[in-house]
Amino acid sequence: MHPVHPLRRLPAHVVNGTTVSLGIGLVYLLFRECVDAQAAQLAICGAIYASLADVPDTPSRSWRQVLAAGVLGCTAALVILLLKPFTLALGAGIVLVVIVAMMTLAWGPRAGPISFAPVLAIVFTIGLPAGHDPLRTVGWHLSGMAVYLAWSLAVTTLLQPRYRSLALAAVLGTAARLLRSRASMLDGASGGETQSSALQHWVRDEAALAERLQTARNLLFPAAQTPRAQRESAVLLRVIDLRDILLASSLDLELMGNDAVARQIRAGLALELRRMADAVDASRTLLRGATTTQPSTCGEYTVERVFGSMQMPTDDARARLLPALANRLRHLNNHVDRIDALLRGEHEDLPLSRAELRQFVAPEDWPLRALFNHASIDSPVFRHAVRAALALGSAYYLALALPWTAHPQWLVLGVGVVLRGNLQQTLARRNARIGGTVLGCMIVLPLAHVPSPDALMLVFVIAAGLAHGFVVERYLITAVAATIMALLQVHLVAPASGFPIGERLADTLLGALLAWAFSYVLPFWERRSLPQAIARTLKALQNYVGHALRTDADSGVAQRLARRRAYDTLGVVATALERSAFEPVRVRPPERELALLLDHGHRLMAHLSMIRLLLTHRSAELDRPEAAAALAAAKDALDASLTPDRPPDVPSPALQQLAQGMLPAEPPAQDPLPWLLWRLRVAVHDGSKAADAAREALARLTGRGASGAPTSGT
């Protein structure tokens, strides 16, 4: 394999951070050469506000977000400048600006960078020396923002092919990690700490893949229908299907037991999954520009190939499962091989049209009704807006009372960057912020001996790019870069002030503690949102069942959309359960019931994947009245059990119509119908268990007939 060029190794966030640095540097140079250094420093503020929302995206989405961040930041700067002569009134202005800024989170995570622009404007504006005319200052901000907006639109348009490739490479890298996580779960299936750790890695990798898949959908599916775009879209669809089948890879393994034979079976499966992960990594390297001498392939999957010459009695029922397990690996490997072939230039017709693919793209609009839906004390967005406003306002007034008052904006910034919408993220930001500030101050110490303002401005611009590029991937680097920026900004604006490192350390530590304390003001504990999340999960599973158990070929788009919604809703519950582990014990949701809901819900999704494979690849043999009747009965049974308000002790009549008994006597290659009937039965079983766990969790959360914790959420 020929090595990848170093520049092509750069991930998307590094490329994005680099372009942001170049854009901010361009704004500074342009205004310094055309006007003067003071105008350049003011213009660069507007550029930084806008750059916060400059992330890899399509041009039609990107320019709106960059413009919104720039305008909101400049507006906040104007408010603060007008109130700056009035020391006490300025605190009230900070509260007002922060409430407005945080309410933009009503539009979801995509509004996160936009919501921080006004907070950064507060910090930059308070830090300006006295005597700046508000209108003139904001005029320079807007000018810098306009230049950066033009830069951003040009770069985003130019880098679209690269962004699409990088997004797809990120998907492939995460898919390879997910394959290895599943292999680790098989290795640790005997239980204990190893299995628990493997499960945690699986959950994290599954959530990361879901996020990267949506990012790639947003970039790839709206693209023009060129041969390259079509191949990349085909690869993405293959990865989505691969994840679906991978979820089913551990089905039925509990029937194997835990003797030496069962361990050998699991070891064989784990080994093949790791080989596939290596093949996916090779495809990712190929996408980034490397060339290989031959295609990566794992070969043909057979029972002998995977499990070797196993000593298993002929009457051992487990032997009937081995062909099915090998068949799953064959389907997985088929997707892996097709991904490699597509990246080598082979053509593949997409199963969906470009218009149908666009239905999977996240919405671009910003409806006002989203704000109205959160204009309530019961809304997590509204609670966070009020909490953040009180925290930043308190930080400002506290800074005025401290022995050091030269830079009150630093304490405001320390609170603003640490305080998040939930306790888990706040704690993670708190630790990274403190550590990053210490490291940043150590880096600034030698910079104090650099006499050239231009050299320091270059360091400032580079730090801005690093802070932007790593804010999601690794916040510790962002914290280091932000510390360098803050200290350099003070020095560049007022060189006589030097580098107040001690004050910076003290403000960061105090700000982190304040943010931690305010996390308990108007908290929105995870248990408050879980009843709605659980109800949505049951509804999404119910909807997906209705599409997955259909035999007609016209339900492809609807079936894929329903599958994505089901995965998304299960992911919301999983994320809430993970975050709740950091909350006070008295307000934590019922972990056992939620874990059962996730376990059986994912098993149901896996069963449905296996049923879809049977219906797709053995359609001619399953075109029989018995199969149609069983599918209808299973659909009715699952539809009844997944109804949220259905009593858990009422049996479904349709369930009784399904075949009973253990594993079919004959392998699926001889007759798939008994295996379809058996798979439908266990799917109904897991669906019923998921629904029962959901209802028990709802009872515990709402207090109906349960002795669980109170639901006040405070």
XYZ file of C-alpha atoms in Angstrom:
714
model
C 0.000 0.000 0.000
C 1.380 3.381 -0.968
C 1.313 5.914 1.886
C -1.253 8.673 2.093
C -0.021 12.207 1.499
C 0.287 13.944 4.913
C -2.190 16.678 3.955
C -4.811 14.071 3.065
C -4.478 12.469 6.488
C -5.972 15.533 8.140
C -9.451 14.874 9.560
C -12.337 17.214 8.867
C -12.065 19.177 12.118
C -8.380 19.952 11.445
C -9.108 21.045 7.877
C -11.965 23.175 9.174
C -9.830 24.708 11.922
C -7.131 25.515 9.364
C -9.542 27.302 7.032
C -10.952 29.250 9.981
C -7.446 30.373 10.961
C -6.736 31.454 7.402
C -10.027 33.347 7.192
C -9.462 35.212 10.450
C -5.893 35.986 9.408
C -7.141 37.267 6.062
C -9.581 39.623 7.782
C -6.835 40.983 10.022
C -4.375 41.547 7.192
C -6.976 43.109 4.924
C -8.121 45.667 7.483
C -4.637 46.378 8.786
C -3.346 47.131 5.293
C -6.441 49.036 4.137
C -7.214 50.895 7.387
C -5.072 50.471 10.503
C -4.214 48.002 13.260
C -7.024 49.171 15.558
C -9.672 48.649 12.884
C -8.142 45.244 12.153
C -8.458 44.163 15.788
C -12.091 45.268 15.867
C -12.873 43.583 12.548
C -11.322 40.351 13.701
C -13.871 40.199 16.541
C -16.748 40.073 14.057
C -14.895 37.427 12.070
C -14.486 35.280 15.167
C -18.197 35.580 16.041
C -19.099 34.347 12.573
C -16.419 31.656 12.515
C -17.964 29.858 15.490
C -20.689 28.475 13.203
C -18.336 27.753 10.309
C -18.351 23.939 10.345
C -18.143 21.437 7.454
C -21.550 21.605 5.792
C -23.237 22.360 2.500
C -23.035 25.982 1.285
C -26.806 26.473 1.574
C -26.722 25.493 5.246
C -23.355 26.978 6.150
C -23.836 30.591 5.080
C -27.078 30.901 7.062
C -25.435 29.651 10.233
C -22.314 31.771 9.807
C -24.430 34.859 9.143
C -26.674 34.151 12.138
C -23.689 33.749 14.475
C -22.069 36.939 13.177
C -25.210 39.068 13.412
C -26.110 37.753 16.855
C -22.573 38.365 18.106
C -22.461 41.916 16.714
C -25.892 42.700 18.176
C -24.774 41.494 21.588
C -21.621 43.617 21.268
C -23.736 46.707 20.572
C -25.906 46.093 23.647
C -22.862 45.636 25.881
C -21.104 48.706 24.464
C -24.162 50.886 25.083
C -24.393 49.670 28.683
C -20.674 49.631 29.394
C -20.563 53.118 30.984
C -23.151 51.928 33.518
C -21.365 49.323 35.603
C -24.372 47.876 37.418
C -26.720 48.045 34.429
C -24.166 46.121 32.396
C -24.791 43.041 34.546
C -28.498 43.194 33.697
C -27.569 43.504 30.024
C -25.436 40.371 30.286
C -28.408 38.486 31.748
C -30.655 39.619 28.899
C -28.130 38.800 26.172
C -27.439 35.333 27.584
C -31.139 34.439 27.815
C -31.650 35.372 24.162
C -28.489 33.524 23.132
C -29.319 30.298 24.961
C -32.902 30.236 23.687
C -31.482 29.635 20.211
C -30.812 26.086 21.451
C -34.513 25.490 20.830
C -33.385 24.653 17.277
C -31.248 21.807 18.545
C -27.509 21.034 18.640
C -26.901 22.763 15.282
C -27.566 26.075 17.067
C -24.874 25.414 19.688
C -22.095 27.432 17.970
C -24.553 30.245 17.241
C -25.627 30.419 20.876
C -22.052 30.987 22.018
C -21.365 33.936 19.698
C -23.151 36.476 21.980
C -21.282 35.100 25.016
C -17.976 35.615 23.228
C -19.150 39.097 22.210
C -19.748 39.919 25.889
C -16.209 38.846 26.735
C -14.545 40.676 23.839
C -16.550 43.869 24.326
C -15.990 44.156 28.068
C -12.297 43.687 27.375
C -12.099 46.693 25.035
C -10.465 49.799 26.517
C -12.765 52.714 27.355
C -13.519 55.293 24.718
C -14.726 53.103 21.860
C -17.727 54.537 20.035
C -20.436 51.817 20.047
C -21.686 52.345 16.501
C -18.232 52.684 15.006
C -16.959 49.628 16.872
C -19.873 47.454 15.834
C -19.507 48.773 12.302
C -15.988 47.328 12.187
C -17.318 44.088 13.703
C -19.909 43.844 10.935
C -17.319 44.622 8.286
C -15.053 41.846 9.523
C -18.010 39.494 9.717
C -18.986 40.284 6.115
C -15.481 39.582 4.826
C -15.311 36.337 6.775
C -18.765 35.304 5.511
C -17.553 35.718 1.930
C -14.427 33.714 2.743
C -16.444 30.988 4.434
C -18.887 30.624 1.552
C -16.064 30.433 -1.002
C -14.062 27.881 1.013
C -17.121 25.762 1.827
C -18.093 25.629 -1.839
C -14.546 24.815 -2.915
C -14.050 22.094 -0.294
C -17.373 20.310 -0.773
C -15.812 17.240 -2.446
C -13.161 17.089 0.280
C -15.689 17.538 3.078
C -17.796 14.725 1.642
C -14.799 12.401 1.478
C -13.709 13.323 5.000
C -17.214 12.773 6.365
C -17.342 9.362 4.704
C -13.861 8.515 6.004
C -15.005 9.414 9.522
C -17.988 7.092 9.084
C -15.749 4.234 7.958
C -13.327 4.769 10.834
C -16.135 4.715 13.379
C -17.708 1.669 11.726
C -14.382 -0.168 12.091
C -14.291 0.738 15.786
C -17.855 -0.511 16.160
C -16.897 -3.853 14.600
C -14.054 -4.171 17.090
C -16.337 -3.176 19.967
C -18.760 -5.945 19.003
C -15.844 -8.390 18.797
C -14.750 -7.357 22.293
C -18.264 -7.971 23.576
C -18.130 -11.495 22.141
C -14.748 -12.093 23.788
C -16.095 -10.870 27.123
C -19.445 -12.622 26.904
C -18.733 -14.661 30.024
C -19.494 -11.580 32.115
C -17.563 -9.498 34.603
C -15.655 -6.268 34.256
C -14.436 -7.076 30.727
C -17.977 -7.453 29.423
C -19.121 -4.282 31.180
C -16.243 -2.282 29.729
C -16.883 -3.716 26.249
C -20.542 -2.761 26.502
C -19.650 0.821 27.414
C -17.341 1.052 24.407
C -20.089 -0.376 22.192
C -22.633 2.196 23.391
C -20.189 5.076 22.831
C -19.159 3.837 19.403
C -22.788 3.289 18.393
C -23.651 6.866 19.404
C -20.577 8.210 17.581
C -21.478 6.306 14.416
C -25.060 7.599 14.499
C -23.767 11.183 14.736
C -21.257 10.738 11.934
C -23.819 9.024 9.728
C -26.111 12.040 9.982
C -23.255 14.428 9.235
C -22.404 12.385 6.147
C -26.053 12.249 5.050
C -26.250 16.042 5.263
C -23.207 16.398 3.007
C -23.598 13.496 0.585
C -27.282 13.157 -0.153
C -27.892 16.746 -1.400
C -24.827 16.587 -3.672
C -25.098 16.750 -7.439
C -25.518 13.344 -9.061
C -21.977 12.840 -10.328
C -20.392 9.358 -10.565
C -18.195 10.118 -7.543
C -21.105 11.395 -5.450
C -23.166 8.358 -6.403
C -20.388 5.977 -5.344
C -19.932 7.790 -2.036
C -23.671 7.696 -1.383
C -23.673 3.982 -2.152
C -20.838 3.451 0.335
C -22.760 5.358 3.001
C -25.882 3.257 2.427
C -23.742 0.121 2.674
C -22.372 1.248 6.057
C -25.909 1.952 7.304
C -26.985 -1.570 6.341
C -23.778 -3.013 7.798
C -24.566 -1.438 11.165
C -28.029 -2.957 11.020
C -26.701 -6.475 10.410
C -23.889 -6.038 12.928
C -26.499 -5.427 15.608
C -27.861 -8.887 14.825
C -24.450 -10.579 15.009
C -24.876 -11.497 18.681
C -28.439 -12.779 18.365
C -29.083 -16.313 19.652
C -25.606 -16.634 21.172
C -27.194 -17.033 24.595
C -28.438 -20.413 23.321
C -24.821 -21.548 23.024
C -24.163 -21.585 26.744
C -20.676 -20.954 28.104
C -18.762 -24.198 27.695
C -15.581 -24.661 25.658
C -17.537 -25.108 22.421
C -19.489 -21.882 22.983
C -16.301 -19.977 23.712
C -14.746 -21.323 20.532
C -17.791 -20.188 18.533
C -17.637 -16.693 20.006
C -13.899 -16.504 19.432
C -14.408 -17.421 15.774
C -17.050 -14.734 15.353
C -14.887 -12.135 17.113
C -11.891 -12.971 14.915
C -13.908 -12.498 11.723
C -15.361 -9.200 12.947
C -11.861 -7.911 13.609
C -10.776 -8.966 10.129
C -13.687 -7.017 8.713
C -12.700 -4.015 10.834
C -9.211 -4.163 9.321
C -10.763 -4.315 5.838
C -12.957 -1.285 6.578
C -9.884 0.594 7.849
C -8.112 -0.286 4.608
C -11.070 1.114 2.655
C -10.893 4.279 4.737
C -7.212 4.635 3.871
C -8.081 4.072 0.221
C -10.661 6.858 0.416
C -8.025 9.213 1.785
C -5.789 8.687 -1.230
C -3.724 5.541 -0.715
C -3.559 2.764 -3.288
C -3.402 -0.967 -2.662
C -2.089 -3.727 -4.854
C -5.192 -5.866 -4.466
C -8.693 -5.510 -3.043
C -9.130 -6.354 0.638
C -11.423 -9.315 1.130
C -12.059 -11.876 3.816
C -13.027 -14.607 1.383
C -16.055 -16.870 1.318
C -17.720 -17.617 4.635
C -18.532 -21.210 5.534
C -19.066 -22.982 8.833
C -15.708 -24.707 8.465
C -13.952 -21.438 7.618
C -15.246 -19.650 10.718
C -15.468 -22.330 13.357
C -12.981 -24.940 12.138
C -13.302 -28.620 12.959
C -15.360 -28.423 16.116
C -16.048 -31.456 18.221
C -19.813 -31.143 18.602
C -22.229 -34.080 19.006
C -24.473 -34.605 16.008
C -27.577 -34.283 18.177
C -26.415 -30.985 19.704
C -29.093 -28.406 18.824
C -26.432 -25.696 18.696
C -25.076 -27.167 15.483
C -28.202 -25.953 13.706
C -27.248 -22.361 14.477
C -23.758 -22.495 13.004
C -24.865 -22.085 9.367
C -27.020 -19.118 10.365
C -24.098 -17.480 12.196
C -21.789 -18.000 9.237
C -24.482 -16.615 6.955
C -24.628 -13.395 8.975
C -20.889 -12.999 8.603
C -21.270 -13.580 4.882
C -23.819 -10.752 4.637
C -21.565 -8.461 6.683
C -18.550 -9.288 4.556
C -20.555 -8.682 1.397
C -21.100 -5.092 2.501
C -17.404 -4.737 3.420
C -16.317 -6.056 0.005
C -18.773 -3.825 -1.840
C -17.507 -0.774 0.074
C -13.974 -1.582 -1.057
C -15.105 -2.158 -4.654
C -17.050 1.105 -4.774
C -14.074 3.077 -3.514
C -12.032 1.507 -6.307
C -14.403 2.947 -8.899
C -17.028 0.258 -9.412
C -20.572 1.408 -10.130
C -23.631 0.484 -8.119
C -27.185 1.645 -8.657
C -28.600 3.385 -5.634
C -31.690 1.761 -4.106
C -33.222 5.228 -3.641
C -33.470 8.238 -5.917
C -31.710 11.502 -5.087
C -35.049 13.042 -4.063
C -35.709 10.106 -1.750
C -32.245 10.364 -0.227
C -32.848 14.025 0.610
C -35.582 12.919 3.003
C -32.806 11.658 5.301
C -31.085 15.065 5.450
C -31.536 17.132 8.612
C -33.849 20.143 8.171
C -32.349 23.470 7.118
C -35.154 25.770 8.225
C -35.318 27.675 11.507
C -39.038 27.841 12.382
C -40.110 30.355 15.021
C -42.515 27.841 16.506
C -39.486 26.032 17.945
C -38.941 29.029 20.239
C -42.584 29.131 21.270
C -42.510 25.419 22.088
C -39.773 26.097 24.644
C -41.250 29.218 26.215
C -42.083 27.369 29.431
C -40.417 26.637 32.749
C -40.840 22.936 31.933
C -38.581 23.266 28.893
C -34.925 22.186 29.296
C -33.894 24.953 26.890
C -35.684 27.658 28.877
C -34.305 26.350 32.172
C -30.775 26.327 30.794
C -31.217 29.838 29.388
C -32.301 31.193 32.779
C -29.614 29.190 34.590
C -26.862 30.413 32.271
C -28.067 34.024 32.453
C -28.064 33.985 36.253
C -24.653 32.307 36.314
C -22.978 34.766 33.938
C -24.648 37.753 35.557
C -23.491 36.575 38.991
C -19.983 36.010 37.632
C -19.843 39.596 36.394
C -20.989 41.112 39.695
C -18.674 38.820 41.648
C -15.739 39.874 39.463
C -16.402 43.501 40.396
C -16.096 42.611 44.077
C -12.896 40.586 43.761
C -9.507 42.067 44.678
C -8.519 41.841 41.013
C -10.974 43.633 38.677
C -8.887 44.361 35.607
C -10.508 41.637 33.505
C -14.004 40.795 34.793
C -14.822 39.279 31.409
C -12.550 36.324 32.142
C -14.711 35.134 35.001
C -17.771 35.514 32.749
C -16.016 33.495 30.054
C -14.968 30.815 32.538
C -18.586 30.245 33.528
C -19.905 30.512 29.980
C -17.684 27.825 28.486
C -18.072 25.350 31.361
C -21.790 25.520 32.118
C -23.606 23.083 29.805
C -27.150 21.861 29.532
C -26.521 18.738 31.637
C -24.315 17.838 34.569
C -22.220 15.255 32.711
C -21.027 17.745 30.089
C -20.498 20.452 32.714
C -18.226 18.183 34.766
C -16.256 17.176 31.665
C -15.862 20.815 30.606
C -14.884 21.840 34.144
C -11.987 19.402 34.317
C -10.793 20.091 30.757
C -11.041 23.848 31.248
C -8.912 23.906 34.384
C -6.279 21.605 32.901
C -6.263 23.478 29.598
C -5.834 26.838 31.306
C -2.794 25.630 33.242
C -1.212 24.267 30.063
C -2.107 27.423 28.109
C -0.504 29.671 30.722
C 2.675 27.584 30.582
C 2.781 28.017 26.800
C 2.271 31.791 27.092
C 5.236 32.218 29.462
C 7.873 32.020 26.686
C 5.657 34.146 24.418
C 6.071 37.011 26.877
C 9.609 37.413 25.545
C 8.514 37.735 21.895
C 8.793 41.440 20.944
C 6.985 41.301 17.588
C 3.237 42.098 17.650
C 2.858 40.478 14.229
C 4.342 37.218 15.522
C 1.980 37.281 18.496
C -0.958 37.978 16.199
C 0.047 34.957 14.121
C 0.003 32.825 17.278
C -3.420 34.296 18.129
C -4.823 33.365 14.719
C -3.430 29.817 14.937
C -4.879 29.447 18.429
C -8.267 30.585 17.126
C -8.210 27.812 14.530
C -7.207 25.185 17.087
C -9.884 26.321 19.520
C -12.475 26.109 16.757
C -11.360 22.797 15.279
C -11.155 20.796 18.509
C -14.143 22.157 20.431
C -16.085 18.934 19.819
C -13.324 16.405 19.201
C -11.092 17.241 22.172
C -12.039 20.175 24.336
C -8.759 20.131 26.286
C -6.955 21.457 23.185
C -9.663 24.095 22.783
C -9.174 25.156 26.409
C -5.415 25.500 25.886
C -5.890 27.531 22.702
C -8.591 29.728 24.281
C -6.261 30.573 27.175
C -3.536 31.612 24.749
C -6.053 33.737 22.829
C -7.313 35.479 25.968
C -3.863 36.374 27.235
C -2.627 37.479 23.825
C -5.715 39.624 23.223
C -5.114 41.541 26.454
C -1.472 42.068 25.567
C -2.153 43.120 21.971
C -4.845 45.631 23.007
C -2.815 47.042 25.911
C 0.859 45.944 25.685
C 1.708 47.718 28.933
C -0.565 45.357 30.867
C 1.710 42.401 30.183
C 0.427 38.840 30.586
C -1.759 38.555 33.727
C -1.304 34.797 34.085
C -2.107 34.639 37.795
C -5.416 36.433 37.313
C -6.244 34.132 34.418
C -5.662 31.013 36.512
C -7.705 32.350 39.423
C -10.622 33.414 37.210
C -10.678 30.058 35.433
C -10.742 28.081 38.667
C -13.424 30.296 40.181
C -15.464 30.276 36.967
C -15.369 26.479 36.783
C -16.561 26.225 40.387
C -19.343 28.750 39.748
C -20.531 26.845 36.684
C -20.550 23.613 38.684
C -22.572 25.247 41.453
C -25.104 26.755 39.040
C -25.659 23.313 37.480
C -27.987 22.723 40.432
C -30.044 25.861 39.754
C -33.245 25.018 37.862
C -31.774 21.649 36.839
C -33.438 19.536 34.212
C -32.577 16.041 35.353
C -32.775 13.296 32.765
C -35.815 11.692 34.422
C -37.925 14.704 33.415
C -37.538 14.046 29.690
C -37.553 10.255 29.808
C -41.352 9.681 29.841
C -41.678 11.449 26.489
C -38.535 9.732 25.172
C -39.833 6.300 26.167
C -43.215 6.936 24.568
C -41.499 8.084 21.360
C -39.311 4.966 21.421
C -42.287 2.616 21.649
C -44.057 4.517 18.885
C -40.954 4.416 16.658
C -40.467 0.680 17.242
C -44.126 0.099 16.500
C -43.864 2.095 13.294
C -40.727 0.265 12.181
C -42.357 -3.111 12.804
C -45.177 -2.107 10.475
C -42.677 -1.409 7.679
C -40.169 -4.190 8.358
C -42.739 -6.984 8.236
C -44.128 -5.930 4.884
C -43.317 -8.043 1.840
C -43.921 -5.469 -0.887
C -40.965 -3.742 -2.523
C -42.440 -0.240 -2.453
C -41.737 0.435 1.222
C -37.959 1.033 0.859
C -37.903 4.748 1.694
C -40.516 4.533 4.426
C -38.853 1.458 5.903
C -35.430 3.131 6.013
C -36.866 6.299 7.530
C -38.720 4.262 10.156
C -35.542 2.320 10.941
C -33.546 5.516 11.425
C -36.205 6.975 13.733
C -36.211 3.800 15.812
C -32.428 3.874 16.165
C -32.535 7.584 17.005
C -35.138 7.189 19.744
C -33.276 4.268 21.304
C -30.143 6.405 21.157
C -31.890 9.227 23.031
C -32.837 6.861 25.861
C -29.315 5.397 25.951
C -27.747 8.864 26.099
C -30.105 9.953 28.879
C -29.282 6.821 30.874
C -25.547 7.424 30.436
C -25.798 11.082 31.480
C -27.964 10.258 34.488
C -25.067 8.319 36.055
C -23.495 11.707 36.904
C -26.624 13.076 38.597
C -27.511 12.892 42.290
C -28.666 9.422 43.296
C -32.060 10.635 44.506
C -33.081 11.877 41.037
C -31.646 9.137 38.864
C -34.116 7.265 36.656
C -34.745 3.507 37.045
C -31.580 2.075 35.520
C -32.617 -1.586 35.438
C -35.864 -0.957 33.560
C -34.235 1.396 31.067
C -31.381 -1.048 30.467
C -33.943 -3.805 29.783
C -35.819 -1.516 27.390
C -32.602 -0.802 25.469
C -31.498 -4.427 25.474
C -34.787 -5.869 24.226
C -35.393 -2.894 21.935
C -32.077 -3.430 20.171
C -32.721 -7.165 20.044
C -36.068 -6.475 18.400
C -34.322 -4.287 15.827
C -31.836 -7.097 15.193
C -34.598 -9.673 14.781
C -36.318 -7.434 12.269
C -33.045 -7.119 10.344
C -32.764 -10.920 10.149
C -36.380 -11.166 9.010
C -35.759 -8.555 6.311
C -32.751 -10.546 5.093
C -34.819 -13.725 4.921
C -37.608 -11.974 3.048
C -35.132 -10.374 0.637
C -32.900 -13.329 -0.148
C -35.420 -16.184 0.141
C -38.485 -14.395 -1.195
C -39.425 -17.106 -3.697
C -39.370 -19.854 -1.050
C -41.299 -17.731 1.439
C -44.042 -16.741 -0.984
C -46.457 -19.038 0.850
C -49.708 -18.490 2.733
C -48.134 -19.737 5.981
C -45.418 -17.071 5.819
C -47.896 -14.288 5.052
C -50.144 -15.372 7.922
C -47.221 -15.542 10.356
C -45.984 -12.087 9.344
C -49.444 -10.627 9.827
C -49.805 -12.330 13.207
C -46.412 -11.102 14.388
C -47.190 -7.575 13.226
C -50.491 -7.591 15.127
C -48.825 -8.995 18.243
C -46.012 -6.446 18.223
C -48.389 -3.612 17.392
C -50.485 -4.515 20.416
C -47.591 -5.016 22.840
C -45.789 -1.814 21.824
C -48.844 0.375 22.403
C -47.761 2.569 25.355
C -51.087 2.541 27.215
C -51.704 -1.205 26.805
C -51.815 -3.060 30.163
C -48.787 -5.356 30.402
C -50.809 -8.380 31.560
C -53.179 -8.555 28.581
C -51.976 -11.256 26.145
C -52.181 -10.649 22.443
C -54.371 -13.171 20.541
C -52.099 -12.910 17.502
C -49.154 -14.148 19.569
C -50.806 -17.528 19.984
C -50.881 -18.044 16.214
C -47.101 -18.086 15.883
C -45.132 -21.283 15.804
C -43.942 -22.487 19.205
C -41.017 -24.671 20.115
C -37.239 -24.555 20.051
C -34.892 -24.216 17.114
C -36.097 -25.745 13.848
C -34.761 -29.232 13.216
C -33.470 -28.489 9.706
C -30.940 -25.791 8.749
C -32.299 -22.667 7.034
C -30.686 -23.630 3.732
C -33.156 -26.532 3.387
C -36.355 -24.722 4.373
C -36.421 -21.075 5.528
C -40.077 -21.104 6.651
C -39.528 -22.765 10.078
C -36.702 -20.327 10.746
C -38.898 -17.387 9.770
C -41.608 -18.615 12.149
C -39.079 -19.086 14.935
C -37.514 -15.660 14.320
C -40.951 -14.026 14.390
C -41.731 -15.714 17.689
C -38.548 -14.531 19.410
C -39.028 -11.059 17.891
C -42.483 -10.878 19.442
C -41.008 -12.093 22.721
C -38.317 -9.376 22.781
C -40.808 -6.748 21.641
C -43.094 -7.672 24.498
C -40.208 -7.574 26.975
C -39.143 -4.151 25.695
C -42.686 -2.853 26.066
C -43.024 -4.289 29.583
C -39.734 -2.682 30.624
C -40.890 0.627 29.126
C -44.148 0.545 31.062
C -42.347 -0.340 34.293
C -39.935 2.556 33.727
C -42.826 4.925 33.038
C -44.539 3.784 36.235
C -41.371 4.448 38.219
C -40.816 7.835 36.588
C -44.361 9.112 36.949
C -45.041 7.540 40.332
C -48.069 5.562 39.161
C -48.166 2.476 41.335
C -44.466 2.672 42.054
C -42.279 3.618 44.959
C -39.608 5.286 42.856
C -38.024 8.667 43.310
C -40.143 11.815 43.021
C -40.629 13.412 39.614
C -40.096 17.035 40.533
C -36.697 17.100 38.863
C -35.407 19.730 41.247
